[in-house]
Short mmCIF file of C-alpha atoms and ligand atoms in Angstrom, two decimals:
data_model
loop_
_atom_site.label_atom_id
_atom_site.label_comp_id
_atom_site.label_asym_id
_atom_site.label_seq_id
_atom_site.Cartn_x
_atom_site.Cartn_y
_atom_site.Cartn_z
CA MET A 27 0.00 0.00 0.00
CA ALA A 28 1.25 3.50 -0.86
CA LYS A 29 0.28 6.69 0.93
CA VAL A 30 -0.06 9.51 -1.61
CA LEU A 31 -0.37 13.06 -0.34
CA ILE A 32 -1.46 15.91 -2.62
CA LEU A 33 -0.99 19.49 -1.46
CA GLY A 34 -3.40 22.06 -2.91
CA GLY A 35 -7.04 21.88 -3.99
CA GLY A 36 -6.75 23.97 -7.15
CA PHE A 37 -6.66 22.88 -10.80
CA ALA A 38 -3.52 20.77 -10.44
CA GLY A 39 -4.37 19.15 -7.08
CA VAL A 40 -7.94 18.25 -8.05
CA VAL A 41 -6.95 16.74 -11.41
CA ALA A 42 -4.08 14.75 -9.89
CA ALA A 43 -6.27 13.42 -7.06
CA GLN A 44 -9.05 12.36 -9.39
CA GLN A 45 -6.70 10.61 -11.81
CA LEU A 46 -4.97 8.76 -8.96
CA ALA A 47 -8.34 7.71 -7.50
CA ARG A 48 -9.44 6.40 -10.92
CA GLU A 49 -6.28 4.51 -11.72
CA LEU A 50 -4.84 3.28 -8.42
CA GLY A 51 -6.24 0.25 -6.63
CA ASP A 52 -8.30 0.65 -3.44
CA GLU A 53 -5.41 -0.57 -1.29
CA HIS A 54 -3.62 2.77 -1.82
CA GLN A 55 -4.46 5.78 0.34
CA ILE A 56 -4.91 9.18 -1.33
CA THR A 57 -5.19 12.38 0.73
CA LEU A 58 -5.59 15.95 -0.49
CA VAL A 59 -4.80 18.88 1.81
CA SER A 60 -5.97 22.39 1.04
CA ARG A 61 -6.52 25.56 3.06
CA SER A 62 -10.09 25.87 1.85
CA ARG A 63 -12.81 23.41 0.96
CA LYS A 64 -13.84 25.67 -1.89
CA PHE A 65 -12.52 25.13 -5.40
CA ILE A 66 -12.40 28.46 -7.27
CA PHE A 67 -12.53 28.58 -11.06
CA TYR A 68 -10.16 31.57 -11.31
CA PRO A 69 -10.54 32.27 -15.05
CA ALA A 70 -14.13 33.36 -14.31
CA LEU A 71 -13.15 36.05 -11.77
CA VAL A 72 -13.21 38.85 -14.34
CA ARG A 73 -16.80 37.90 -15.17
CA LEU A 74 -17.55 37.71 -11.43
CA ALA A 75 -16.15 41.23 -10.91
CA PHE A 76 -18.35 42.57 -13.71
CA GLY A 77 -21.47 40.92 -12.32
CA LYS A 78 -21.79 38.47 -15.20
CA CYS A 79 -21.97 35.43 -12.92
CA GLU A 80 -22.50 34.53 -9.28
CA LEU A 81 -19.98 33.08 -6.82
CA SER A 82 -21.90 29.79 -6.86
CA ASP A 83 -21.24 29.56 -10.64
CA VAL A 84 -17.47 29.71 -10.18
CA SER A 85 -16.89 27.57 -7.11
CA PHE A 86 -17.75 24.16 -5.72
CA ASP A 87 -17.17 22.11 -2.60
CA VAL A 88 -13.90 20.30 -3.25
CA ARG A 89 -14.18 18.26 -0.06
CA ARG A 90 -17.43 16.68 -1.24
CA SER A 91 -16.02 16.10 -4.71
CA MET A 92 -12.94 14.35 -3.21
CA LEU A 93 -14.89 12.22 -0.75
CA ASN A 94 -17.19 11.07 -3.59
CA ARG A 95 -14.07 9.80 -5.32
CA ARG A 96 -12.59 8.04 -2.25
CA VAL A 97 -9.94 10.72 -1.70
CA ASN A 98 -9.49 11.85 1.92
CA PHE A 99 -9.76 15.60 2.24
CA VAL A 100 -8.01 17.61 4.96
CA GLU A 101 -8.75 21.31 5.34
CA GLY A 102 -5.48 22.71 6.63
CA GLU A 103 -2.61 25.13 6.10
CA VAL A 104 0.60 23.54 4.79
CA ALA A 105 3.54 25.16 6.58
CA ARG A 106 6.40 23.23 4.98
CA ILE A 107 7.49 19.94 3.58
CA CYS A 108 10.25 17.79 5.08
CA PRO A 109 11.33 15.34 2.35
CA ASP A 110 14.03 13.66 4.48
CA GLU A 111 11.35 12.49 6.90
CA GLN A 112 8.68 12.11 4.20
CA LYS A 113 6.29 14.36 6.07
CA VAL A 114 4.43 17.63 5.69
CA ILE A 115 3.86 20.02 8.57
CA ILE A 116 0.29 21.34 8.84
CA ALA A 117 0.21 24.62 10.76
CA HIS A 118 -3.51 24.80 11.50
CA GLY A 119 -6.83 23.50 10.29
CA GLU A 120 -8.58 20.16 10.80
CA VAL A 121 -5.20 18.58 11.53
CA GLU A 122 -2.30 20.22 13.33
CA GLY A 123 1.08 18.51 13.17
CA ASP A 124 2.58 16.08 10.67
CA LEU A 125 1.14 14.14 7.75
CA THR A 126 3.45 11.44 6.42
CA TYR A 127 3.61 10.21 2.83
CA ASP A 128 5.29 7.71 0.52
CA TYR A 129 4.64 9.89 -2.56
CA LEU A 130 3.92 13.60 -2.68
CA ILE A 131 2.42 15.93 -5.29
CA PHE A 132 3.07 19.59 -4.55
CA ALA A 133 0.35 21.79 -6.13
CA LEU A 134 0.11 24.85 -3.90
CA GLY A 135 -0.02 27.39 -6.73
CA ARG A 136 1.66 30.78 -6.43
CA ARG A 137 1.83 33.51 -3.84
CA LEU A 138 0.90 37.14 -4.51
CA ALA A 139 4.02 39.12 -3.58
CA THR A 140 2.18 42.43 -3.11
CA GLU A 141 4.81 43.52 -0.57
CA ARG A 142 7.22 44.15 -3.48
CA ILE A 143 5.14 47.12 -4.66
CA THR A 144 5.08 49.94 -2.13
CA GLY A 145 1.51 51.07 -1.49
CA PHE A 146 -0.11 48.20 -3.43
CA TYR A 147 -2.17 46.97 -0.50
CA GLU A 148 -3.54 50.43 0.30
CA HIS A 149 -4.12 51.89 -3.15
CA ALA A 150 -4.47 49.22 -5.85
CA HIS A 151 -7.27 46.83 -6.71
CA HIS A 152 -6.66 43.36 -8.02
CA LEU A 153 -8.99 40.50 -8.90
CA LEU A 154 -7.00 37.38 -8.14
CA THR A 155 -9.22 36.26 -5.26
CA VAL A 156 -12.98 36.18 -4.98
CA GLU A 157 -13.03 38.89 -2.29
CA LYS A 158 -10.76 41.21 -4.26
CA ALA A 159 -12.67 40.61 -7.52
CA LEU A 160 -15.93 41.58 -5.79
CA GLU A 161 -14.29 44.67 -4.23
CA PHE A 162 -12.98 45.71 -7.64
CA GLY A 163 -16.46 45.16 -9.09
CA LYS A 164 -17.90 47.60 -6.52
CA ALA A 165 -15.24 50.17 -7.42
CA VAL A 166 -16.16 49.82 -11.10
CA THR A 167 -19.83 50.36 -10.29
CA SER A 168 -19.07 53.57 -8.39
CA PHE A 169 -16.54 54.83 -10.98
CA ALA A 170 -17.56 58.41 -11.78
CA GLY A 171 -15.31 58.98 -14.78
CA GLY A 172 -11.65 59.75 -15.35
CA ARG A 173 -8.59 57.65 -16.03
CA ILE A 174 -8.60 53.89 -15.52
CA VAL A 175 -5.28 52.10 -15.39
CA VAL A 176 -5.08 48.29 -15.59
CA GLY A 177 -1.90 46.32 -15.87
CA GLU A 178 0.72 43.91 -14.66
CA CYS A 179 3.50 44.56 -12.19
CA PRO A 180 6.98 43.12 -12.86
CA GLY A 181 6.91 39.36 -12.21
CA ALA A 182 3.11 39.13 -12.56
CA ARG A 183 3.04 36.24 -15.09
CA MET A 184 -0.70 36.57 -15.81
CA PRO A 185 -1.70 38.87 -18.69
CA VAL A 186 -5.13 37.32 -19.49
CA PRO A 187 -7.15 39.03 -16.72
CA VAL A 188 -5.52 42.37 -17.55
CA TYR A 189 -6.71 42.34 -21.18
CA GLU A 190 -10.09 40.87 -20.27
CA THR A 191 -10.59 43.61 -17.66
CA ALA A 192 -9.68 46.35 -20.15
CA PHE A 193 -12.11 44.92 -22.73
CA ALA A 194 -14.89 44.47 -20.16
CA LEU A 195 -14.44 48.04 -18.90
CA SER A 196 -14.53 49.53 -22.38
CA GLN A 197 -17.70 47.64 -23.19
CA LEU A 198 -19.39 48.52 -19.90
CA LEU A 199 -18.57 52.22 -20.19
CA GLN A 200 -19.57 52.41 -23.85
CA ASP A 201 -22.91 50.73 -23.10
CA SER A 202 -23.50 52.91 -20.05
CA ASP A 203 -26.29 55.45 -20.59
CA ARG A 204 -24.78 57.86 -18.07
CA HIS A 205 -22.16 60.13 -19.58
CA LYS A 206 -18.83 59.37 -17.93
CA PRO A 207 -15.76 60.68 -19.71
CA TYR A 208 -13.11 57.98 -19.37
CA HIS A 209 -9.77 56.86 -20.70
CA ILE A 210 -8.42 53.33 -20.30
CA THR A 211 -4.70 52.63 -20.24
CA VAL A 212 -3.10 49.18 -20.06
CA VAL A 213 0.41 49.22 -18.55
CA SER A 214 3.00 46.46 -18.65
CA PRO A 215 6.71 46.08 -17.91
CA ASP A 216 6.91 44.30 -21.29
CA SER A 217 5.58 44.73 -24.79
CA PRO A 218 2.31 42.85 -25.50
CA GLY A 219 2.97 39.22 -26.38
CA LYS A 220 6.44 39.33 -24.74
CA GLN A 221 5.62 36.52 -22.30
CA LEU A 222 4.91 34.33 -25.34
CA ASP A 223 7.94 35.69 -27.18
CA ASP A 224 5.74 36.28 -30.22
CA SER A 225 5.34 39.67 -31.91
CA ASN A 226 2.34 38.54 -34.04
CA VAL A 227 0.34 37.89 -30.88
CA GLY A 228 1.50 41.27 -29.58
CA ASN A 229 0.34 43.03 -32.76
CA ALA A 230 -3.06 41.29 -32.67
CA LEU A 231 -3.54 42.37 -29.06
CA LEU A 232 -2.45 45.94 -29.83
CA SER A 233 -4.83 46.31 -32.74
CA THR A 234 -7.70 44.90 -30.65
CA LEU A 235 -6.92 47.43 -27.91
CA ASN A 236 -6.61 50.25 -30.47
CA ALA A 237 -9.94 49.37 -32.05
CA ARG A 238 -11.54 49.91 -28.65
CA GLY A 239 -9.68 53.15 -27.99
CA ILE A 240 -7.57 51.57 -25.21
CA GLU A 241 -4.05 52.93 -24.81
CA PHE A 242 -1.11 50.56 -24.18
CA LEU A 243 2.06 51.63 -22.35
CA SER A 244 4.94 49.15 -22.47
CA ASP A 245 8.24 49.33 -20.54
CA PHE A 246 6.23 50.48 -17.51
CA PRO A 247 7.54 48.53 -14.49
CA ILE A 248 5.41 49.85 -11.60
CA ASP A 249 7.17 49.73 -8.23
CA ARG A 250 5.13 52.20 -6.18
CA VAL A 251 1.49 53.20 -5.85
CA THR A 252 0.12 56.18 -3.95
CA ALA A 253 -3.44 57.54 -3.76
CA GLY A 254 -4.12 58.44 -7.40
CA ALA A 255 -0.69 57.75 -8.93
CA ALA A 256 1.55 54.83 -9.90
CA THR A 257 5.26 55.26 -10.55
CA THR A 258 7.87 53.03 -12.15
CA SER A 259 11.44 52.02 -11.39
CA ASN A 260 12.55 53.72 -14.63
CA GLY A 261 11.23 57.15 -13.68
CA HIS A 262 7.75 57.26 -15.25
CA GLY A 263 4.41 57.86 -13.62
CA ILE A 264 0.71 57.81 -14.35
CA ASN A 265 -2.31 59.26 -12.54
CA PHE A 266 -5.45 57.21 -12.11
CA ASP A 267 -9.00 57.39 -10.82
CA LEU A 268 -9.34 53.60 -10.80
CA LEU A 269 -6.45 51.14 -10.71
CA MET A 270 -6.42 47.35 -11.18
CA LEU A 271 -3.02 45.67 -11.13
CA VAL A 272 -1.92 42.04 -11.20
CA PRO A 273 0.76 41.99 -8.47
CA PRO A 274 4.11 40.18 -8.70
CA PHE A 275 3.98 36.40 -8.20
CA ALA A 276 6.29 34.07 -6.29
CA GLY A 277 6.27 30.33 -5.74
CA ALA A 278 4.55 28.81 -2.71
CA PRO A 279 6.72 29.33 0.41
CA ALA A 280 6.28 25.77 1.79
CA ALA A 281 9.13 24.50 -0.43
CA SER A 282 11.41 27.53 -0.57
CA HIS A 283 13.77 26.37 2.23
CA LEU A 284 14.84 23.13 0.48
CA GLY A 285 17.14 24.28 -2.32
CA ILE A 286 14.74 22.86 -4.93
CA THR A 287 13.46 26.21 -6.19
CA ASN A 288 14.71 29.14 -8.25
CA ALA A 289 15.19 32.59 -6.70
CA GLU A 290 11.45 33.30 -7.06
CA SER A 291 10.61 30.10 -5.10
CA TYR A 292 9.25 28.24 -8.16
CA ILE A 293 10.02 24.52 -7.93
CA ASN A 294 12.50 23.00 -10.40
CA VAL A 295 11.01 19.96 -12.15
CA ASP A 296 11.86 17.94 -15.24
CA SER A 297 9.37 17.21 -18.04
CA THR A 298 8.03 14.18 -16.11
CA MET A 299 7.04 16.69 -13.38
CA ARG A 300 9.40 15.06 -10.87
CA VAL A 301 11.03 17.56 -8.53
CA ASN A 302 14.75 17.77 -9.29
CA GLY A 303 16.81 16.40 -6.44
CA LEU A 304 13.99 14.71 -4.48
CA ASP A 305 12.72 11.13 -4.69
CA ARG A 306 9.01 10.34 -4.97
CA VAL A 307 8.04 14.02 -5.08
CA TYR A 308 6.24 15.65 -8.02
CA ALA A 309 5.03 19.21 -8.53
CA ALA A 310 2.40 20.66 -10.88
CA GLY A 311 0.70 23.96 -11.61
CA ASP A 312 1.60 27.58 -10.98
CA CYS A 313 4.21 26.50 -8.38
CA VAL A 314 6.67 25.08 -10.95
CA ASN A 315 9.60 26.84 -12.55
CA PHE A 316 8.63 26.98 -16.23
CA SER A 317 8.86 30.07 -18.42
CA GLY A 318 5.96 32.20 -19.62
CA PRO A 319 2.53 32.88 -18.18
CA LYS A 320 0.90 30.74 -15.49
CA LEU A 321 -2.27 29.13 -16.85
CA GLY A 322 -4.91 26.71 -15.66
CA HIS A 323 -4.71 24.36 -18.63
CA MET A 324 -0.95 24.03 -18.00
CA ALA A 325 -1.67 23.10 -14.38
CA VAL A 326 -4.17 20.47 -15.56
CA ARG A 327 -1.77 18.90 -18.07
CA GLN A 328 1.13 18.95 -15.59
CA ALA A 329 -1.07 17.23 -12.99
CA GLU A 330 -2.05 14.53 -15.50
CA VAL A 331 1.61 13.90 -16.28
CA ALA A 332 2.62 13.87 -12.61
CA ALA A 333 -0.20 11.45 -11.71
CA ALA A 334 0.59 9.10 -14.61
CA ASN A 335 4.28 8.96 -13.68
CA LEU A 336 3.58 8.55 -9.97
CA ILE A 337 1.29 5.60 -10.75
CA ALA A 338 4.04 4.08 -12.95
CA GLU A 339 6.51 4.50 -10.09
CA ILE A 340 4.19 2.79 -7.60
CA ASN A 341 3.88 -0.07 -10.08
CA GLY A 342 7.66 -0.35 -10.38
CA LEU A 343 7.76 1.13 -13.91
CA GLN A 344 9.75 4.01 -15.40
CA PRO A 345 7.95 7.36 -15.78
CA THR A 346 7.18 7.78 -19.49
CA SER A 347 4.61 10.56 -19.57
CA ARG A 348 6.10 13.93 -20.57
CA TYR A 349 4.77 17.46 -20.33
CA ILE A 350 4.99 19.82 -23.33
CA HIS A 351 4.90 23.49 -22.37
CA GLU A 352 2.18 25.07 -24.49
CA VAL A 353 -0.05 28.11 -24.14
CA LYS A 354 -3.65 27.50 -25.21
CA VAL A 355 -5.69 30.44 -24.05
CA VAL A 356 -8.77 32.48 -24.86
CA ILE A 357 -8.73 36.21 -24.15
CA ASP A 358 -12.42 37.04 -23.93
CA ALA A 359 -13.24 40.44 -25.42
CA SER A 360 -17.00 39.68 -25.37
CA GLY A 361 -17.27 40.33 -29.08
CA SER A 362 -16.03 39.36 -32.53
CA ASP A 363 -12.46 40.24 -31.44
CA SER A 364 -12.13 37.55 -28.73
CA LEU A 365 -8.79 35.86 -29.26
CA TYR A 366 -7.54 32.28 -29.06
CA ILE A 367 -3.76 31.85 -28.86
CA HIS A 368 -1.79 28.64 -29.18
CA LYS A 369 1.99 28.62 -28.76
CA ASP A 370 4.52 25.91 -27.93
CA LEU A 371 6.89 27.67 -25.53
CA TRP A 372 9.66 25.09 -25.91
CA THR A 373 10.04 25.52 -29.71
CA ASP A 374 10.57 28.50 -32.01
CA GLU A 375 7.36 27.78 -33.93
CA PRO A 376 5.34 31.00 -34.21
CA ALA A 377 2.06 31.20 -32.31
CA SER A 378 -1.19 30.53 -34.09
CA PHE A 379 -4.13 32.72 -33.19
CA TYR A 380 -7.75 33.10 -34.21
CA GLN A 381 -10.27 35.83 -33.52
CA GLY A 382 -14.03 35.65 -33.34
CA ARG A 383 -17.11 35.62 -31.15
CA PHE A 384 -16.91 31.81 -31.04
CA TRP A 385 -14.02 31.98 -28.54
CA THR A 386 -16.12 33.78 -25.92
CA TRP A 387 -18.62 30.95 -26.15
CA ALA A 388 -15.83 28.33 -26.10
CA LYS A 389 -14.41 29.78 -22.86
CA LEU A 390 -17.83 29.64 -21.19
CA ALA A 391 -18.36 26.08 -22.42
CA GLN A 392 -14.97 25.08 -21.00
CA GLU A 393 -15.99 26.44 -17.59
CA LYS A 394 -19.20 24.37 -17.62
CA TYR A 395 -17.28 21.30 -18.79
CA TRP A 396 -14.78 21.67 -15.94
CA GLU A 397 -17.53 21.91 -13.34
CA THR A 398 -19.37 18.89 -14.75
CA MET A 399 -16.24 16.77 -14.81
CA HIS A 400 -14.72 17.75 -11.48
CA SER A 401 -17.37 18.97 -9.00
C1 FAD B 23 -8.34 36.34 -12.60
C2 FAD B 23 -7.67 35.15 -13.21
C3 FAD B 23 -7.91 34.84 -14.54
C4 FAD B 23 -7.31 33.72 -15.11
N1 FAD B 23 -7.59 33.42 -16.41
C5 FAD B 23 -7.10 32.27 -16.94
C6 FAD B 23 -7.49 31.86 -18.25
O1 FAD B 23 -8.26 32.53 -18.92
N2 FAD B 23 -6.99 30.70 -18.72
C7 FAD B 23 -6.15 29.92 -17.99
O2 FAD B 23 -5.73 28.85 -18.47
N3 FAD B 23 -5.74 30.30 -16.75
C8 FAD B 23 -6.20 31.44 -16.21
N4 FAD B 23 -5.82 31.82 -14.95
C9 FAD B 23 -4.76 31.06 -14.27
C10 FAD B 23 -5.24 29.83 -13.55
O3 FAD B 23 -6.33 30.11 -12.72
C11 FAD B 23 -4.07 29.26 -12.73
O4 FAD B 23 -3.01 29.00 -13.60
C12 FAD B 23 -4.49 28.01 -11.99
O5 FAD B 23 -5.41 28.34 -10.98
C13 FAD B 23 -3.28 27.29 -11.39
O6 FAD B 23 -3.71 26.12 -10.76
P1 FAD B 23 -2.92 25.56 -9.51
O7 FAD B 23 -3.63 24.31 -9.10
O8 FAD B 23 -1.48 25.48 -9.80
O9 FAD B 23 -3.06 26.67 -8.40
P2 FAD B 23 -4.36 27.22 -7.68
O10 FAD B 23 -5.55 27.11 -8.54
O11 FAD B 23 -3.97 28.57 -7.17
O12 FAD B 23 -4.56 26.23 -6.45
C14 FAD B 23 -3.67 26.19 -5.37
C15 FAD B 23 -4.42 25.58 -4.18
O13 FAD B 23 -3.55 25.43 -3.09
C16 FAD B 23 -4.15 25.98 -1.92
N5 FAD B 23 -3.06 26.46 -1.07
C17 FAD B 23 -2.13 27.39 -1.36
N6 FAD B 23 -1.24 27.50 -0.35
C18 FAD B 23 -1.64 26.63 0.60
C19 FAD B 23 -1.13 26.27 1.87
N7 FAD B 23 -0.03 26.84 2.38
N8 FAD B 23 -1.77 25.30 2.58
C20 FAD B 23 -2.88 24.70 2.09
N9 FAD B 23 -3.40 25.00 0.88
C21 FAD B 23 -2.79 25.96 0.15
C22 FAD B 23 -5.05 27.08 -2.43
O14 FAD B 23 -6.07 27.38 -1.49
C23 FAD B 23 -5.59 26.43 -3.71
O15 FAD B 23 -6.68 25.58 -3.42
C24 FAD B 23 -6.42 32.93 -14.34
C25 FAD B 23 -6.18 33.23 -13.01
C26 FAD B 23 -6.79 34.34 -12.45
C27 FAD B 23 -6.52 34.65 -11.00
#
């Protein structure tokens, strides 16, 4: 019998747990630990902020979903992992103390490093949690006109919600019957498409922004926010009446003391999703050290690979499943300019992209499909 412990009840943790439960015999014990019993479908948070869906549409009870699939669920806060003793320390929650394992999958996502931007907490909105998305939604509703700035801070690694927010704002304000003079600016430390290393994607994004009258400022690495102004490390500044920024990201702290991460605390893995330098430990999702943006479909594929290889290992076989690092993402512009981008980040092949109203529908359908398959 093997004891498998999965840390994190997000995209990667849920997919790994369900695959293990399906494919491992009943004699093996599978446990998932997460700080909350709620699964959040993060890609829907922009729609949540703009009142286009309810919280119940974008979340489900992960504990119930796990128990239905014979996976033990522990609601608890992972403090750190101790690979030498094959145990994980739980700081508080349903269990306090140690949980031991034979095999581990680390899927704790990323941390928001808001402390790196002076004044972020006090003066900037973001929408990377349910609470913050709802707060931002309220600020949008009470927006009385003026300059709106949305963007990414250095190290943010998540451009999709920035563009989707800019498109949603422009549509909302255009449709609004009250006259509110406004100007929307998207700011980024990079040029558009830089995270994909593809100028065609960048040009498509720029022309979509231009068509909606949205300004784009590149080379704008914000490092400080005060009431009404954001300034950059290279001496620029911008005033705002409403600000939404994706803060810098860092890897989950529970593994950062082990010498298995890069300087940003992202875990080093190979393409089988095994953690470099540790036996019987895998990692998947936003926590791993791969280039480019952090995306849910990557987390899902990485979890499938990790689970397949862990099962092979339990059965005394070599891991043969390999992850390929691709971006497959829809940027929903709620119109005929919604964009689908596909790019293999480990080759020089140019990205392919398509635009059309269909992609808005496809993104919604994907959300429903996820809930049906995993809740
Ligand atoms: C607003 C927004 C829009 C997005 N849009 C898209 C999109 O359009 N397409 C796309 O592909 N991706 C999108 N993403 C990215 C996608 O949501 C992430 O890549 C995905 O959630 C990563 O999955 P994960 O399992 O690695 O991490 P998460 O989903 O973050 O899950 C991590 C889990 O670990 C738990 N956890 C963390 N630390 C601890 C701890 N110490 N102890 C116990 N539990 C802990 C958390 O509670 C959570 O359950 C978006 C994200 C956001 C925020």
